[in-house]
XYZ file of C-alpha atoms in Angstrom:
563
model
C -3.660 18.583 -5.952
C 0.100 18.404 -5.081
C 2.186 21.205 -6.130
C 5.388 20.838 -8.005
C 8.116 23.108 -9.875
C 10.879 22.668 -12.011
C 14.032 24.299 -11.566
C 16.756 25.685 -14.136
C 19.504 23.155 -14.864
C 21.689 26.015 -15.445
C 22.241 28.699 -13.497
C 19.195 27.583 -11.298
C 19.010 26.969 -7.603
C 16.851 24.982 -5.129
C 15.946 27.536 -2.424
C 17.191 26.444 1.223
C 14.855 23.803 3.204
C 12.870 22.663 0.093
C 12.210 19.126 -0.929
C 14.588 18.632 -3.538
C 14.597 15.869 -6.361
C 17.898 16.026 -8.419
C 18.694 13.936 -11.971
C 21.964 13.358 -12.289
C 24.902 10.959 -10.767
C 24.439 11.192 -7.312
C 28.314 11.075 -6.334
C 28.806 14.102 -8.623
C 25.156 15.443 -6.630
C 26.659 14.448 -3.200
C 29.760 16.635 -4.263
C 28.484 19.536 -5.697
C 25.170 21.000 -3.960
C 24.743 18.867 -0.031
C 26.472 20.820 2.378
C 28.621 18.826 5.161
C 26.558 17.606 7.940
C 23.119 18.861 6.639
C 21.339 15.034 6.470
C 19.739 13.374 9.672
C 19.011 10.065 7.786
C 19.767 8.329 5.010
C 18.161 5.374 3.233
C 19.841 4.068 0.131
C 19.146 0.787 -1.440
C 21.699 0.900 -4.118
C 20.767 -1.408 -7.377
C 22.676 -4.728 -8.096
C 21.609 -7.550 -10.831
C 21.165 -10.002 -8.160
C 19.322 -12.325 -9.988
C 22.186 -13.178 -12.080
C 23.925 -16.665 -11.532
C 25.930 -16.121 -8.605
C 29.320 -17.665 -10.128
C 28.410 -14.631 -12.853
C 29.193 -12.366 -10.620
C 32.435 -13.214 -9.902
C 33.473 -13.902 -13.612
C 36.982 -12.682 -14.371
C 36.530 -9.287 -16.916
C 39.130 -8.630 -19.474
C 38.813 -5.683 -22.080
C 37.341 -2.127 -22.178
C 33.638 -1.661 -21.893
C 31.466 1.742 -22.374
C 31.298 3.404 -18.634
C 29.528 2.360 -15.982
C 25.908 3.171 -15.425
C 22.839 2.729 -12.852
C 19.855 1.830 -15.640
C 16.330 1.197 -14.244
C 15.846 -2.550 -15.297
C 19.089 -3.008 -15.942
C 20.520 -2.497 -12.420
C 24.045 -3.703 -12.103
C 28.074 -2.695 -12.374
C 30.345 -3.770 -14.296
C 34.397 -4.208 -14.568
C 35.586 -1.808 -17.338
C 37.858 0.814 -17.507
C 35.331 3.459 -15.613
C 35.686 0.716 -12.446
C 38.948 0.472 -12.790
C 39.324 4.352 -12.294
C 37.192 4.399 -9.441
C 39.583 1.687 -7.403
C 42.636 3.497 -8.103
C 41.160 7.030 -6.707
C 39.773 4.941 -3.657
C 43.414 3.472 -3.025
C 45.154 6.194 -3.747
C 43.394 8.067 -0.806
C 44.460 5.602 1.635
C 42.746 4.717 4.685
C 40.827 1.838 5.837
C 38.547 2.549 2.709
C 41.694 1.767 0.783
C 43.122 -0.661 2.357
C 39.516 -2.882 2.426
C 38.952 -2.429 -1.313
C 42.755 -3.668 -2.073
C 42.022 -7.285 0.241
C 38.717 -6.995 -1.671
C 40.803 -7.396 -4.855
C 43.357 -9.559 -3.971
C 40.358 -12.147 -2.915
C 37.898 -11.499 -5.556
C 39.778 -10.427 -8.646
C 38.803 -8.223 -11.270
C 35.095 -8.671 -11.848
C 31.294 -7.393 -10.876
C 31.397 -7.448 -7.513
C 34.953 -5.611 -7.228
C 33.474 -3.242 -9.631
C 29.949 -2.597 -7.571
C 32.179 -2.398 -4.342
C 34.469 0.267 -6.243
C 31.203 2.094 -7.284
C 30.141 2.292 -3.790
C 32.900 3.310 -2.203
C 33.141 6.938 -2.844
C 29.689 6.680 -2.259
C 29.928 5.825 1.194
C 32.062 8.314 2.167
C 30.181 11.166 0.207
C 27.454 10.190 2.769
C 29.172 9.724 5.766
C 30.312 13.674 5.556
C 26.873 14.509 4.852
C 25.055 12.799 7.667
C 25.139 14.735 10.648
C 26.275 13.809 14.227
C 23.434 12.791 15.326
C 22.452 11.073 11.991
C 21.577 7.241 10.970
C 22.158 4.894 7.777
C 20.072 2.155 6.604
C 21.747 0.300 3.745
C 19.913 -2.048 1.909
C 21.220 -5.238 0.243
C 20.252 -8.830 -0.523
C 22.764 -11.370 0.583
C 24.533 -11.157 -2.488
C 26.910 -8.204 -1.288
C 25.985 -7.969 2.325
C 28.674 -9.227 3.412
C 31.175 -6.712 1.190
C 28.898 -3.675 1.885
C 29.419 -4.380 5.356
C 33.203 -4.137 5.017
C 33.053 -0.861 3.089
C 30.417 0.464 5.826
C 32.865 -0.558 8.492
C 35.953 1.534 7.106
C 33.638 4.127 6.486
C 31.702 4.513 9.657
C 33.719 2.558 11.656
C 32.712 -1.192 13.393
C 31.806 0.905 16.611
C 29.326 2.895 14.789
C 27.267 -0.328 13.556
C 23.722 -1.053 15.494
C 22.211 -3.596 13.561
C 21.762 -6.481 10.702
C 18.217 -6.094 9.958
C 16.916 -8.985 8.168
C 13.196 -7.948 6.375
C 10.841 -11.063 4.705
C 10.033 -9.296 1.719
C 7.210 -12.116 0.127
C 5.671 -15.673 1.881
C 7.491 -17.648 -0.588
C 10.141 -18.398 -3.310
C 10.475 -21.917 -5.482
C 14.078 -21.515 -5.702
C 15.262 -25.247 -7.484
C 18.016 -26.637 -4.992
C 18.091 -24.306 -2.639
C 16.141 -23.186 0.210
C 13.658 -19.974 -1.031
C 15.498 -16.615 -0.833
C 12.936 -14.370 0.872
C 14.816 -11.681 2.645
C 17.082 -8.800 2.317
C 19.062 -7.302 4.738
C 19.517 -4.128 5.840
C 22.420 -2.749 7.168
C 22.049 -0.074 10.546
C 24.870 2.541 11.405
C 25.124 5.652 13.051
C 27.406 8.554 12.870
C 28.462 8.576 16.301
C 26.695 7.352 19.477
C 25.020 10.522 20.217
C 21.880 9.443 17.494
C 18.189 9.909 17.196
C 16.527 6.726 18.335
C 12.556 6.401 18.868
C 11.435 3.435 19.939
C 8.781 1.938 18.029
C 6.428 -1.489 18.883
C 4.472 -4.511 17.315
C 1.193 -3.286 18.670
C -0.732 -6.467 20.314
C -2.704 -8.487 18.304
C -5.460 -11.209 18.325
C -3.315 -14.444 19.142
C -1.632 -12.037 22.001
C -4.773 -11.434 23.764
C -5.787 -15.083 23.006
C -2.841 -16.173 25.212
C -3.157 -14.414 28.095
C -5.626 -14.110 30.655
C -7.501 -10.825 31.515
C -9.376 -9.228 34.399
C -11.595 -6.373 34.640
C -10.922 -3.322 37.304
C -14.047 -1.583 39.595
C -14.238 0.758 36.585
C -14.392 -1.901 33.972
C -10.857 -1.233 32.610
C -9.038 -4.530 31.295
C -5.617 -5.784 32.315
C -3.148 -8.649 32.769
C -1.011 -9.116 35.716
C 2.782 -9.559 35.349
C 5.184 -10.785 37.525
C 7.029 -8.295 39.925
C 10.018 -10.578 40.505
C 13.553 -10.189 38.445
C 16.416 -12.716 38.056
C 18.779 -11.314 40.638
C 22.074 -10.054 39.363
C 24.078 -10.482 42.838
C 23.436 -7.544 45.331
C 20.959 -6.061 47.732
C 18.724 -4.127 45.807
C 15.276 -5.415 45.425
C 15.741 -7.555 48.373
C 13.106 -6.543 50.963
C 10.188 -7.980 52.346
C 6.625 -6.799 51.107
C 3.659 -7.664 52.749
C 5.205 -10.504 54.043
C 6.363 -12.198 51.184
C 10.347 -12.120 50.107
C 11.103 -12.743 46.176
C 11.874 -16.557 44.855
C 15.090 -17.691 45.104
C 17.194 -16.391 43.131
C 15.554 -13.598 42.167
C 14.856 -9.932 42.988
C 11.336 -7.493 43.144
C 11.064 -5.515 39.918
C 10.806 -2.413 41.400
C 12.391 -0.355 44.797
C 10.629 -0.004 47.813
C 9.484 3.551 47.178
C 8.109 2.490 44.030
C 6.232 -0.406 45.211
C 4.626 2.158 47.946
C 3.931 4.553 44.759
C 2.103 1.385 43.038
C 0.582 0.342 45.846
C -0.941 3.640 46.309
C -2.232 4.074 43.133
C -3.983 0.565 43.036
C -1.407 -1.275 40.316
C -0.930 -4.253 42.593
C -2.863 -6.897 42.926
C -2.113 -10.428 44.982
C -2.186 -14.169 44.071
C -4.017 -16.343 46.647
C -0.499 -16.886 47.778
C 0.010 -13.581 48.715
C 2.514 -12.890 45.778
C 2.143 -9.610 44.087
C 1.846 -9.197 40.765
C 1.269 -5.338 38.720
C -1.655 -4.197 36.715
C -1.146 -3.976 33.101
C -4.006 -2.477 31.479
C -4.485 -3.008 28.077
C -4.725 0.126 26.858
C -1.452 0.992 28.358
C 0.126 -2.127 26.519
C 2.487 -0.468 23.561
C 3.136 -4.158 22.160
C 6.661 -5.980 22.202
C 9.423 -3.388 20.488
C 10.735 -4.325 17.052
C 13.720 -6.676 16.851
C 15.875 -7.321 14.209
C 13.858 -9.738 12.196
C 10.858 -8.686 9.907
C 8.532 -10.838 8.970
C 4.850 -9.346 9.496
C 2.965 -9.532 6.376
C 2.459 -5.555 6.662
C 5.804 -5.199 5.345
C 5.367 -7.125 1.773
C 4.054 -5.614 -1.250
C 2.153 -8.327 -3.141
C 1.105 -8.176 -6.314
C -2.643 -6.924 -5.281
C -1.017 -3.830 -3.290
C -3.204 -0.489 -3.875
C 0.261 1.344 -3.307
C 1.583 -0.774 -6.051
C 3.471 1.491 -9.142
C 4.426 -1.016 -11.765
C 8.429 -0.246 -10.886
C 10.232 -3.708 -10.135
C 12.582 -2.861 -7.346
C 9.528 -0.893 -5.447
C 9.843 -1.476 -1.819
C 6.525 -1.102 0.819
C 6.226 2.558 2.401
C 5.477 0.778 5.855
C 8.650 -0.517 5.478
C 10.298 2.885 4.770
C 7.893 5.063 7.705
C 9.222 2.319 9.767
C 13.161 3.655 9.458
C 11.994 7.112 9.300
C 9.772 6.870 12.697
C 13.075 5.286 14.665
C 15.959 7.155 13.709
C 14.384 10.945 12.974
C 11.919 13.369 14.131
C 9.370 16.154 12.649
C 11.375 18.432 10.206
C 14.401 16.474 10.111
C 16.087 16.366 6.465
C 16.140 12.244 5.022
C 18.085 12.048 1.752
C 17.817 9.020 -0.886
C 21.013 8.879 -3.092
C 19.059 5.864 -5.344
C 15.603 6.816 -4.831
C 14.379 4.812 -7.851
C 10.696 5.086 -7.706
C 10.200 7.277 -4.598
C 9.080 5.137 -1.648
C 11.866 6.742 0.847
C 10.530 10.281 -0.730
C 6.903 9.773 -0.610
C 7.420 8.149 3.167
C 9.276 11.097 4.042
C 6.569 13.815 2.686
C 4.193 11.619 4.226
C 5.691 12.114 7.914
C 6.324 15.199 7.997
C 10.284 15.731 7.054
C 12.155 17.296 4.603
C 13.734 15.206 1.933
C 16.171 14.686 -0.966
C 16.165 12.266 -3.455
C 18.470 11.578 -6.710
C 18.148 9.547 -9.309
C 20.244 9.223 -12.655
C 17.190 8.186 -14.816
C 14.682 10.248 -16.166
C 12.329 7.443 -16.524
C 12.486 7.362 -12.053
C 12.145 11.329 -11.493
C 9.210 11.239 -13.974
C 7.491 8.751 -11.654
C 8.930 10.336 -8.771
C 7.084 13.364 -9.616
C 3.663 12.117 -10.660
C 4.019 10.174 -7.167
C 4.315 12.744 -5.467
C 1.431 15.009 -7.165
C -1.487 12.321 -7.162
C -0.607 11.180 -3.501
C -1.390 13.770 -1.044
C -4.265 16.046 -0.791
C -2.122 18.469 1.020
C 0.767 20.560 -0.262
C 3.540 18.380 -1.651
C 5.583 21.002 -2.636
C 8.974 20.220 -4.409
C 12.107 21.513 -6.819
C 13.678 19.712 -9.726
C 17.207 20.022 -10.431
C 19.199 18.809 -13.457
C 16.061 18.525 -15.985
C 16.522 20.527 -19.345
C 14.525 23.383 -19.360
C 15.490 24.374 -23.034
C 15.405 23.257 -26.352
C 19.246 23.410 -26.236
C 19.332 21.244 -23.237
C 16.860 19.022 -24.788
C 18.969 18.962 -27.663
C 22.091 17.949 -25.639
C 20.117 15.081 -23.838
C 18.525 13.630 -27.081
C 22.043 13.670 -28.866
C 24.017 12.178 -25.765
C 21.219 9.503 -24.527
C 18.270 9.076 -26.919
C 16.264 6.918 -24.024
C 16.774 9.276 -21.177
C 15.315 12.011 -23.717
C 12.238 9.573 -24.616
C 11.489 9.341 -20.759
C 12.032 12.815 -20.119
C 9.935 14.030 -23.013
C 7.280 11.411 -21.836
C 7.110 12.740 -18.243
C 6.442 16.099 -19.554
C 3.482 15.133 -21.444
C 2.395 13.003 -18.464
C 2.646 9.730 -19.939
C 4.118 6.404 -18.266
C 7.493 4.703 -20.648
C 6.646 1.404 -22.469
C 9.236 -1.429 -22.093
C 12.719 -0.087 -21.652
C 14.548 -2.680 -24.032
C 14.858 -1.556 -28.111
C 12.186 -3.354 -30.160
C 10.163 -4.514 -27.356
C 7.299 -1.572 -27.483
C 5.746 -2.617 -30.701
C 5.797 1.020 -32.028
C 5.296 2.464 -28.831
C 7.137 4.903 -26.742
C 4.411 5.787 -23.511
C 1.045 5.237 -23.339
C -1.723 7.225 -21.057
C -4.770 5.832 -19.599
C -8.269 7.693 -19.334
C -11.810 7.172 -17.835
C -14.393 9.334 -19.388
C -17.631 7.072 -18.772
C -18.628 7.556 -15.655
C -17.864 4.857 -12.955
C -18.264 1.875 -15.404
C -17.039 3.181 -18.099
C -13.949 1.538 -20.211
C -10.413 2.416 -19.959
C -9.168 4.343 -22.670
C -5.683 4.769 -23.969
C -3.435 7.617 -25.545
C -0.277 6.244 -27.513
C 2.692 8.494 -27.874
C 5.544 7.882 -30.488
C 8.881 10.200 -29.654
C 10.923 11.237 -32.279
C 14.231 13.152 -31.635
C 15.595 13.180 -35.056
C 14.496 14.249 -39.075
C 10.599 13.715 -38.843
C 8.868 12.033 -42.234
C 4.964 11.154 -43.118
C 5.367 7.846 -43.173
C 6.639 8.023 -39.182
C 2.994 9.789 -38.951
C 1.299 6.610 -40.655
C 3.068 4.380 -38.370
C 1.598 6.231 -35.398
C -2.222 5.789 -37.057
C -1.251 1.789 -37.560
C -0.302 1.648 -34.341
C -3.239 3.484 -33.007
C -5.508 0.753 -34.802
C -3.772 -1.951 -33.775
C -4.249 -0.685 -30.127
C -7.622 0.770 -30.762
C -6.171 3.856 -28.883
C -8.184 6.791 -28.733
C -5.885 9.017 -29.369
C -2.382 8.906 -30.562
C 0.266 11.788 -29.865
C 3.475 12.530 -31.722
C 6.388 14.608 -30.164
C 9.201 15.542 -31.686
C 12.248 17.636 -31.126
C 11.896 19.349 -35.283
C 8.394 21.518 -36.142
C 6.339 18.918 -37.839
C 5.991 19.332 -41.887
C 2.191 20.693 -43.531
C 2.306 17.213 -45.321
C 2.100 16.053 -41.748
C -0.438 18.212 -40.190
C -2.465 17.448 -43.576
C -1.633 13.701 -42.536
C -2.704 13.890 -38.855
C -6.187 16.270 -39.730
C -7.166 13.000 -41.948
C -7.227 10.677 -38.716
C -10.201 12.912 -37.215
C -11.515 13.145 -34.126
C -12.642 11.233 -30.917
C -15.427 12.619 -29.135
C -15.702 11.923 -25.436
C -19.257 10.596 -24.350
C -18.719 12.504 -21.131
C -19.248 16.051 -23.125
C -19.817 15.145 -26.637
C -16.892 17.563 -27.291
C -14.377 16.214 -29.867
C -10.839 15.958 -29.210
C -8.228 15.421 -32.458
C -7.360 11.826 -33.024
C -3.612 12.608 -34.311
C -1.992 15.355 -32.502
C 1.064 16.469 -32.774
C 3.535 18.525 -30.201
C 6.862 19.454 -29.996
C 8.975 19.716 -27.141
C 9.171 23.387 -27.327
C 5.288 23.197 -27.277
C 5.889 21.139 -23.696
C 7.901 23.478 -22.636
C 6.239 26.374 -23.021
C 2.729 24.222 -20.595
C 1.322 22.679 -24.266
C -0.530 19.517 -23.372
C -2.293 16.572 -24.913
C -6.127 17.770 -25.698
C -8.155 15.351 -23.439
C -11.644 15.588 -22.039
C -12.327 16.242 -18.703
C -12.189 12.623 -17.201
C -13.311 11.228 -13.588
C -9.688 9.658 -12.974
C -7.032 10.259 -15.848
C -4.089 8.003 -15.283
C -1.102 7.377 -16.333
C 1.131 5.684 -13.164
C -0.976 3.803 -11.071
C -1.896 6.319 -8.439
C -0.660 5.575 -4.589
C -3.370 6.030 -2.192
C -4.250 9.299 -0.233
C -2.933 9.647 3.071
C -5.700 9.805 5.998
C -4.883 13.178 6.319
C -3.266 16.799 5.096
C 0.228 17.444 5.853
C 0.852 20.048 8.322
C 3.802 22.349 8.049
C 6.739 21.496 9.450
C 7.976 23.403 12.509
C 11.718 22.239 12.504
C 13.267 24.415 9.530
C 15.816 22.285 7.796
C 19.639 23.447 7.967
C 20.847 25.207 4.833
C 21.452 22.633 2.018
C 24.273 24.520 -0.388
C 22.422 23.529 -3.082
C 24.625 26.130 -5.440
C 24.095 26.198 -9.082
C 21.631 23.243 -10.443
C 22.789 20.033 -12.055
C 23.315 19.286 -15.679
């Protein structure tokens, strides 16, 4: 089992080179605790409501709105008085930053996009002094706001700096009325400077390759192809010599020098057509495959519905697509940071290969699943910090009283159970739910409910609960609550009785009821010892442990821990 710990969100600090997951707003994160030049890559994939009727987006905004916020589900800017703020800092610090978000205006108007572009802005800049000289950026975006993000990339980084459009086939298919079917996203490539990591990576050879070329077999039965040794010329002398007799095609040029034709020959790599041409041994297991270009569209990159790696979070994105960044623009040890990381793919990928990471996110609901990712995915050490989570009752206090669903997730995650639906009187009368197996391999899922209460706490809130639980047929429902629960409800909750697990015959109180100073203090739901107790669908084990990195990571000035 993974290992995890939680660090104060006051007065607390992440230690230097440890993977970090902070809750909080991750330009005030960027700001406050990642040292200059510390970052080797960066992957963000910042949220926008692109499903939204594109004229929407564009609408004209008049009026003050509450401030602008990144919600899971809810993913999008808007134009209020918080985006209007965040242009006139941006303009104010002139530059090409400025001066792209000003055309921006004077084209678009005041609206959602202008607002989203303002948003990311300050952003963008936060992570350009962050990413180190050597350092890469892979912005994701659907074609929405590609174009924009591009501009803002381009005053950032500068149009030098950019290497590629990627453009990745995320699903087969889309039944989009009157349109041609919107199945990609793009993703936008820059680098600090030109001095960057690059590895190449390859499309290893597959069935319909080998299908379309012909193979021979050496003395010592290794297989190989044989490709041509000729060039197009490009105008001089070089590669035009005689060998064996034979002079390259018009207009073209041999491959190699003259030396290194002698060095091939040598070592038995050339081989002659009837004709006397020459042509060089490829042997197949010396092929490395055809390197990536800038189009995706294997299959290996989509995450369909039947996906074991599959969480249940709807802007989830493939880890192959994610070890596939990581692999080409960093190395063992190297430090990737996620300023959206959402449900953890860029994370996970990162722990998987072998790097140091950081990830923010300004919902509870994603470090929750962040961290139960991260524990039920590797059989090796997955060590980590949390920075920003309350770690009191009076920070509890604070986050129930300034955002009642970020408590309800947070309180959730600490009793290990997944959120319901996020939207007000969709859950039915329930707040997280937790699934158990404790039958033996074909035995039936069972369910804990849990009901979160951050106010006064009555009986009849209790009876609700025990409805609920009937409705459900849960095995067990769980109560937690900010306030010590009354004897009228611990009388209440002894009345519902107990579930005993057929694995032990033990029994196991039907009602319970914990408070978040309970939680805090390593409380937990009483549950039987069960084969595969889950609550987020797990993601699969990797092949093997993770061995210790043996790059340290630069010093992150992490400083005092987020509120």
């Amino acid at each position: 089992m993974a290992k995890s710990k939680t660090v104060a969100s006051n007065g607390g600090t992440a230690p230097s080179g440890s993977n970090t997951l902070y809750y909080g707003d991750n330009l005030d994160v960027l700001r406050r605790y990642i040292d200059d030049e510390s970052v080797d890559l960066i992957y963000l994939d910042p949220p926008f409501k692109s499903n939204q009727d594109y004229n929407v987006l564009f609408a004209e905004q008049d009026g003050s709105r509450s401030a602008a916020q990144i919600r899971a589900f809810e993913d999008t800017w808007r134009w209020d008085a918080s985006a209007a703020a965040a242009f006139e800092l941006v303009v104010e610090s002139g530059g090409k930053l400025s001066e792209i978000l000003q055309a921006c205006r004077l084209f678009l108007g005041n609206n959602d996009m202008l607002a989203y572009l303002c948003m990311m802005a300050p952003r963008l800049s936060e992570l350009h002094r962050v990413l180190r000289e050597t350092g890469s950026i892979y912005l994701h975006c659907d074609s929405t706001a590609s174009h924009y993000l591009k501009l803002l990339m381009d005053a950032v980084f500068g149009p030098s700096s950019f290497r590629n459009e990627v453009i990745w086939q995320r699903t087969s298919a889309h039944n989009d009325p009157q349109r041609y079917g919107r199945v990609h996203d793009t993703i936008l490539f820059f680098t600090k400077s030109k001095r960057y990591t690059w590895n190449p990576q390859y499309e290893p050879p597959d069935d319909a390759f080998f299908a379309a070329h012909d193979f021979d077999t050496d003395a010592d039965g290794r297989k190989y192809r044989k490709r041509d040794l000729s060039a197009p010329a490009h105008g001089r002398d070089s590669g035009q010599f005689e060998w064996e007799g034979k002079c390259p095609p018009s207009g073209r040029m041999w491959s190699y020098t003259k030396e290194n034709m002698e060095r091939l020959q040598a070592e038995g790599r050339i081989v002659y057509t009837k004709t006397g041409m020459p042509r060089l041994k490829i042997y197949v297991d010396d092929l490395k495959g055809v390197s990536y270009q800038d189009v995706w569209a294997s299959p290996k990159l989509w995450l369909n519905s039947a996906a074991t790696e599959r969480l249940g979070y709807p802007t989830q994105k493939p880890e192959s697509l994610l070890e596939r960044l990581i692999l080409s623009s960093s190395n063992t040890g190297d430090v990737i940071l996620d300023p959206f990381c959402g449900c953890g793919t860029a994370v996970a990928a990162a722990n998987r290969l072998h790097r140091h990471w950081v990830g923010i996110d300004i919902t509870h609901l994603a470090i929750t699943l962040i961290k139960h990712r991260l524990v039920t995915s590797f059989s090796g050490p997955a060590e980590f910090n949390v920075v920003g989570e309350p770690i009191s009752l009076p920070d509890a206090e604070t986050l129930a009283n300034s955002d009642p669903y970020q408590f309800q997730w947070w309180a959730l995650g600490l009793a290990g159970a997944r959120p319901t639906e996020q939207k007000k009187g969709a859950d039915k009368g329930i707040d997280g739910r937790l699934y158990f197996h404790d039958e033996g391999e074909s035995g039936k899922t069972k369910q804990v409910v849990f009901s979160v209460k951050a106010g006064k706490l009555t009986v009849s809130q209790l009876r609700d609960l025990r409805g609920v639980m009937d409705r459900e047929k849960a095995a067990i429902g769980v109560m937690i609550s900010m306030q010590e629960p009354t004897r009228q409800m611990r009388t209440e909750a002894a009345t519902a009785g107990f579930y005993e697990s057929p694995w032990n015959r033990e029994k196991y109180p039907r009602l319970q009821l914990l408070t978040v100073g309970q939680l805090l203090d390593g409380l937990r739901v009483q549950l039987p010892p069960t084969r595969d107790q889950r609550t987020f669908k797990p993601a699969p084990k990797p092949r093997k442990k993770l061995a210790d990195s043996k790059r340290a990571q630069k010093k992150l000035d992490f400083g005092s821990s987020a509120g």
